[in-house]
């Protein structure tokens, strides 16, 4: 479902000319009135407001959730809160989080299942200084690779990159540098870093660093941002689960079609977008995120590649001490709620 251009124009509270003035405002998503009989839904968005979540903002502001009979509350996690803490506690109904982290959580005993795709390709990438002589993943042999630490999506992407390049951990030096990839590359402390196309790479390019990226292959055994809930909630609310996936996907479609409006919706929540420079950075992040939302056919779709999920479970199972228990791929991903009208 797509909002019409007149509807978008009417609902956009701030034009591009006055975004800076609107940057400090907060849209009271939880307080927005919904049609009588609408089902309440709390959607978790990890950590802080960001343009990568603009489909949810647009869907809330433009009535795409309301069109599905949903009274939505958007909830950003605090920095000290686990990805799925509120979800398994019942304080959130659905969360947008990475598929790899969901598998790790499921292995620890959490009741997690992905009910729809959010990103349709994986954003992990190896970033190196231009002129370094590193042009393919196999060239990382003997090099020092900087990552935040041996955990989370950066770590899984690093291991996937090494496997694709025919390398092992013995072939490289891993440096745990925290979230200082940009500074580490700029200072020459590492030969390469592993980050994401719509975050680290954008930030480095915006900072004027002369870098280039080496993508992971199209067959990478990892899944990025997905629409995740608990199986218990989905089975108890099958209709609501389908409608939630439909509303989020409609928001993705709208963000792709009307990126300026997506940026405006983000600025209502992200008070750091208060000047031309920060707005341009957000626009660059959005531009880099749009390809992740698109499929091979150029359109968003909530339908998931269950084969990649199966490969991911197997791949993560090869990482020593990562998965605390066995994971059945069919238990952590389903397309039962990802219907396409």
PDB file of C-alpha atoms in Angstrom, residues 11 45 58 112 155 213 281 338:
ATOM      1  CA  UNK A  11       1.038  15.024   6.293  1.00  0.00           C
ATOM      2  CA  UNK A  45      13.554   0.226  17.120  1.00  0.00           C
ATOM      3  CA  UNK A  58       6.610   7.353   7.802  1.00  0.00           C
ATOM      4  CA  UNK A 112      12.346 -15.537  18.642  1.00  0.00           C
ATOM      5  CA  UNK A 155      32.325 -10.155  14.135  1.00  0.00           C
ATOM      6  CA  UNK A 213      34.977  -1.041   0.111  1.00  0.00           C
ATOM      7  CA  UNK A 281      24.882  12.917   6.363  1.00  0.00           C
ATOM      8  CA  UNK A 338       4.779 -12.110   4.979  1.00  0.00           C
TER       9      UNK A 338
END
